[in-house]
Coordinates of C-alpha atoms and ligand atoms in Angstrom, one line a residue:
X1 CA -147.7 -59.2 -16.1
X2 CA -146.1 -60.3 -12.5
X3 CA -144.2 -63.3 -13.1
X4 CA -143.8 -64.4 -9.3
X5 CA -147.6 -63.7 -9.3
X6 CA -148.7 -65.6 -11.7
X7 CA -146.6 -68.3 -11.0
X8 CA -148.4 -68.6 -7.6
X9 CA -151.8 -68.2 -8.5
X10 CA -150.9 -71.5 -11.2
X11 CA -149.8 -73.2 -8.3
X12 CA -152.8 -72.6 -6.6
X13 CA -155.0 -73.7 -9.0
X14 CA -153.2 -76.8 -9.3
X15 CA -153.6 -77.6 -5.6
X16 CA -157.3 -76.3 -4.8
X17 CA -159.1 -73.4 -6.0
X18 CA -159.3 -69.9 -6.9
X19 CA -161.9 -67.2 -6.5
X20 CA -162.7 -63.7 -7.8
X21 CA -165.1 -61.6 -8.9
X22 CA -166.3 -60.4 -12.5
X23 CA -165.6 -56.6 -12.4
X24 CA -166.7 -54.2 -14.6
X25 CA -165.8 -50.8 -13.1
X26 CA -163.9 -48.1 -15.2
X27 CA -162.2 -47.2 -11.4
X28 CA -159.3 -48.5 -10.5
X29 CA -159.4 -48.3 -6.6
X30 CA -162.2 -50.9 -6.6
X31 CA -159.9 -53.7 -8.5
X32 CA -157.1 -52.3 -6.0
X33 CA -159.9 -53.2 -3.1
X34 CA -160.4 -56.4 -4.0
X35 CA -157.1 -57.2 -4.0
X36 CA -156.1 -55.8 -0.8
X37 CA -159.2 -58.2 0.3
X38 CA -157.8 -61.1 -0.7
X39 CA -159.2 -62.4 -4.0
X40 CA -157.0 -64.3 -5.9
X41 CA -158.3 -63.2 -9.9
X42 CA -160.6 -60.2 -11.0
X43 CA -162.0 -60.8 -14.7
X44 CA -161.9 -57.6 -15.5
X45 CA -165.0 -57.5 -18.1
X46 CA -164.6 -56.0 -21.6
X47 CA -167.7 -58.4 -23.1
X48 CA -170.4 -57.1 -20.7
X49 CA -169.0 -54.0 -19.0
X50 CA -168.4 -50.1 -20.7
X51 CA -164.5 -50.2 -20.0
X52 CA -162.3 -48.9 -22.8
X53 CA -158.7 -49.9 -23.6
X54 CA -157.3 -46.6 -21.7
X55 CA -159.3 -47.0 -18.8
X56 CA -158.1 -51.5 -18.9
X57 CA -155.2 -50.5 -18.8
X58 CA -154.8 -48.7 -15.5
X59 CA -157.3 -51.2 -13.7
X60 CA -154.6 -53.4 -14.7
X61 CA -152.4 -51.5 -12.8
X62 CA -154.0 -51.4 -10.0
X63 CA -154.6 -54.9 -9.8
X64 CA -150.6 -55.4 -9.6
X65 CA -150.2 -53.4 -7.2
X66 CA -152.6 -55.1 -4.5
X67 CA -151.4 -58.5 -5.9
X68 CA -154.8 -59.7 -7.5
X69 CA -154.2 -61.6 -11.0
X70 CA -155.7 -59.4 -13.9
X71 CA -157.7 -61.9 -16.0
X72 CA -159.6 -59.9 -19.0
X73 CA -162.6 -61.2 -20.8
X74 CA -162.2 -59.3 -24.7
X75 CA -165.6 -59.2 -26.6
X76 CA -163.4 -59.6 -29.8
X77 CA -160.5 -61.8 -31.3
X78 CA -158.7 -58.5 -32.0
X79 CA -158.6 -57.3 -28.7
X80 CA -156.8 -60.5 -26.8
X81 CA -152.8 -59.0 -27.8
X82 CA -153.9 -55.7 -27.2
X83 CA -155.0 -56.5 -23.6
X84 CA -151.8 -58.6 -23.2
X85 CA -149.9 -55.4 -24.6
X86 CA -150.7 -53.7 -21.4
X87 CA -150.1 -56.0 -19.0
X88 CA -153.2 -58.5 -18.5
X89 CA -152.1 -61.9 -17.0
X90 CA -154.2 -63.7 -18.8
X91 CA -157.5 -63.3 -21.9
X92 CA -160.8 -64.7 -21.0
X93 CA -162.8 -65.1 -24.5
X94 CA -166.5 -65.9 -24.8
X95 CA -168.3 -67.8 -26.6
X96 CA -166.1 -70.7 -28.1
X97 CA -167.9 -73.3 -30.0
X98 CA -165.2 -75.6 -31.3
X99 CA -161.8 -76.1 -31.9
X100 CA -161.2 -73.6 -34.6
X101 CA -162.1 -71.0 -32.1
X102 CA -160.0 -72.4 -29.7
X103 CA -157.3 -72.6 -31.6
X104 CA -157.9 -69.1 -32.7
X105 CA -157.4 -67.7 -29.1
X106 CA -154.2 -69.0 -28.4
X107 CA -152.9 -68.2 -31.7
X108 CA -153.9 -64.4 -31.2
X109 CA -152.5 -64.9 -27.5
X110 CA -149.1 -66.6 -27.6
X111 CA -145.9 -65.4 -29.3
X112 CA -143.9 -68.2 -31.6
X113 CA -143.8 -71.4 -31.5
X114 CA -147.3 -72.1 -30.3
X115 CA -149.1 -68.9 -32.2
X116 CA -148.6 -65.6 -34.1
X117 CA -149.5 -63.6 -31.3
X118 CA -148.5 -59.6 -33.3
X119 CA -145.3 -58.8 -32.1
X120 CA -144.1 -55.4 -30.6
X121 CA -142.0 -54.9 -27.4
X122 CA -142.7 -51.1 -26.8
X123 CA -145.4 -52.1 -24.9
X124 CA -146.2 -52.2 -21.1
X125 CA -146.4 -55.6 -20.8
X126 CA -142.5 -55.2 -22.0
X127 CA -141.9 -52.7 -19.5
X128 CA -141.9 -50.3 -23.1
X129 CA -138.4 -52.3 -24.1
X130 CA -136.6 -52.0 -21.1
X131 CA -137.3 -55.5 -20.2
X132 CA -134.6 -58.1 -22.3
X133 CA -136.1 -59.2 -25.4
X134 CA -135.1 -62.6 -24.4
X135 CA -137.1 -62.8 -21.3
X136 CA -140.5 -60.8 -22.6
X137 CA -140.9 -63.5 -25.1
X138 CA -141.2 -66.3 -23.2
X139 CA -142.7 -65.1 -20.3
X140 CA -145.7 -63.3 -22.3
X141 CA -146.5 -67.0 -23.1
X142 CA -147.1 -67.6 -20.0
X143 CA -150.1 -65.7 -19.9
X144 CA -153.0 -67.5 -18.9
X145 CA -155.6 -68.7 -21.8
X146 CA -159.1 -69.4 -20.6
X147 CA -162.2 -70.0 -23.0
X148 CA -165.7 -70.2 -22.6
X149 CA -167.8 -73.0 -23.2
X150 CA -171.4 -71.8 -23.3
X151 CA -173.7 -73.5 -25.9
X152 CA -174.6 -76.4 -27.2
X153 CA -172.5 -76.0 -30.3
X154 CA -169.4 -76.1 -27.7
X155 CA -170.6 -79.2 -25.6
X156 CA -171.1 -81.0 -28.9
X157 CA -167.9 -80.3 -29.9
X158 CA -166.2 -80.7 -26.7
X159 CA -164.1 -84.1 -27.9
X160 CA -161.9 -81.6 -30.3
X161 CA -162.1 -78.5 -28.3
X162 CA -160.2 -80.4 -25.1
X163 CA -157.5 -81.3 -27.9
X164 CA -156.7 -77.8 -28.5
X165 CA -152.8 -77.2 -27.3
X166 CA -152.3 -73.7 -25.5
X167 CA -156.0 -73.8 -23.1
X168 CA -155.4 -73.1 -19.6
X169 CA -159.0 -73.4 -18.4
X170 CA -162.6 -74.2 -19.6
X171 CA -164.9 -71.6 -18.4
X172 CA -168.4 -72.9 -18.1
X173 CA -170.9 -69.9 -18.3
X174 CA -174.0 -70.9 -16.8
X175 CA -176.2 -67.9 -18.2
X176 CA -175.3 -68.3 -21.7
X177 CA -176.1 -72.3 -21.2
X178 CA -179.0 -71.9 -19.8
X179 CA -180.5 -69.6 -22.6
X180 CA -178.7 -72.0 -25.4
X181 CA -180.8 -75.1 -23.3
X182 CA -184.1 -73.2 -23.7
X183 CA -184.2 -72.1 -19.9
X184 CA -182.6 -68.6 -19.8
X185 CA -181.1 -67.4 -16.6
X186 CA -182.2 -70.4 -15.2
X187 CA -178.4 -71.3 -13.9
X188 CA -179.6 -74.1 -11.6
X189 CA -182.4 -75.7 -13.7
X190 CA -181.7 -79.2 -13.8
X191 CA -181.0 -79.4 -17.7
X192 CA -178.5 -76.8 -17.2
X193 CA -176.3 -78.4 -14.2
X194 CA -176.5 -81.6 -16.0
X195 CA -174.8 -80.5 -18.6
X196 CA -172.2 -78.6 -16.7
X197 CA -171.6 -81.8 -14.2
X198 CA -170.8 -83.7 -17.8
X199 CA -168.5 -80.4 -18.9
X200 CA -166.6 -80.9 -15.6
X201 CA -166.6 -84.7 -15.5
X202 CA -164.7 -85.0 -19.0
X203 CA -162.3 -82.2 -18.4
X204 CA -161.3 -83.9 -15.0
X205 CA -161.1 -87.1 -16.5
X206 CA -158.3 -85.3 -19.1
X207 CA -156.8 -83.6 -16.4
X208 CA -157.9 -79.6 -17.9
X209 CA -158.8 -77.2 -15.2
X210 CA -162.1 -75.9 -15.3
X211 CA -163.9 -72.7 -14.2
X212 CA -167.3 -71.1 -13.3
X213 CA -169.5 -68.7 -12.9
X214 CA -171.7 -68.8 -9.4
X215 CA -173.9 -65.8 -7.7
X216 CA -174.8 -67.1 -4.6
X217 CA -173.0 -69.0 -2.0
X218 CA -175.4 -72.3 -2.5
X219 CA -174.0 -72.5 -6.5
X220 CA -170.2 -71.5 -5.2
X221 CA -170.2 -74.0 -2.6
X222 CA -171.8 -76.5 -5.3
X223 CA -169.3 -76.1 -8.0
X224 CA -166.6 -76.0 -5.3
X225 CA -167.6 -79.6 -4.1
X226 CA -167.7 -80.5 -7.9
X227 CA -164.4 -80.1 -8.3
X228 CA -164.4 -76.2 -10.3
X229 CA -160.8 -75.0 -9.4
X230 CA -161.5 -71.7 -11.0
X231 CA -164.5 -69.8 -9.2
X232 CA -165.7 -66.5 -10.0
X233 CA -168.3 -65.2 -7.6
X234 CA -170.7 -62.3 -9.1
X235 CA -169.6 -58.8 -9.7
X236 CA -168.8 -55.8 -8.7
X237 CA -172.0 -54.0 -9.1
X238 CA -174.2 -57.0 -8.0
X239 CA -172.1 -57.5 -4.8
X240 CA -172.2 -53.4 -4.3
X241 CA -176.5 -54.0 -5.1
X242 CA -176.5 -56.8 -2.7
X243 CA -174.4 -54.7 0.1
X244 CA -177.0 -52.0 -0.3
X245 CA -179.8 -54.1 0.0
X246 CA -178.6 -55.4 3.0
X247 CA -177.8 -52.2 4.5
X248 CA -181.2 -51.1 3.8
X249 CA -183.2 -54.2 5.3
X250 CA -180.7 -53.6 8.2
X251 CA -181.9 -50.1 8.9
X252 CA -185.2 -50.7 8.3
X253 CA -185.3 -53.5 10.9
X254 CA -183.1 -51.3 13.9
X255 CA -185.7 -48.0 13.0
X256 CA -188.9 -50.6 13.6
Ligands
LIG1 C1 -172.4 -66.7 -18.3 O1 -172.7 -67.2 -16.9 O2 -172.8 -66.7 -19.7 C2 -171.2 -65.7 -18.2 O3 -170.5 -65.2 -19.8 C3 -170.6 -65.5 -17.6 O4 -170.9 -65.0 -16.5
LIG2 MG1 -171.7 -65.9 -21.3

């Protein structure tokens, strides 16, 4: 984790908003390209992507090369410390439903006194022990902890979840939320938008940062206007698909 990069990212979050894609790629070149293109962060996805921890290590290196903040979405609590050990600047934990799960996320991600993360300084994040131990442990506790609220249960337990210390961002997953509300995939259905607006409003009252996923410029604008600070826009594979479709259409028009 690069200290300066993370500090600049936190400042940008507080001052306005940050944007970045989810990425399922196992090729570090794509992550590097997203950084050179000026994206603020990439959510490197272990929940829905095929990537291994070993490959993830190289994606994180690539992010650091091009100055994009590597957040890893884990698929289980056990992987939280593993991806922080290989240098993730933050972890994103899906399907958090109550305060106990939110507390577990923090416990796994932080060293004493905030948590009980398993201790090892012979890892990439600590420069394999070349980093001074008095510097490593406090700096490691700066990693971002982002939890995903994406079901009715999480909404029912929102007050207690918002009381949990050590959470940096509440991320609303519109797709899983739409399923939980009985309208799977309809992320702009009034039922979904209404619940999302409620979460955004409650988090704002408490001064907590909020994030969400968007896959169109309309929804990006809608949630940006609503004050969402951590905006994820689409997924690497989806962005590539859209670009291919557009090229195909334009080729068709040229040939017509
Ligand atoms: C969801 O929408 O359910 C997510 O997890 C973000 O893509
Ligand atoms: Mg989800």
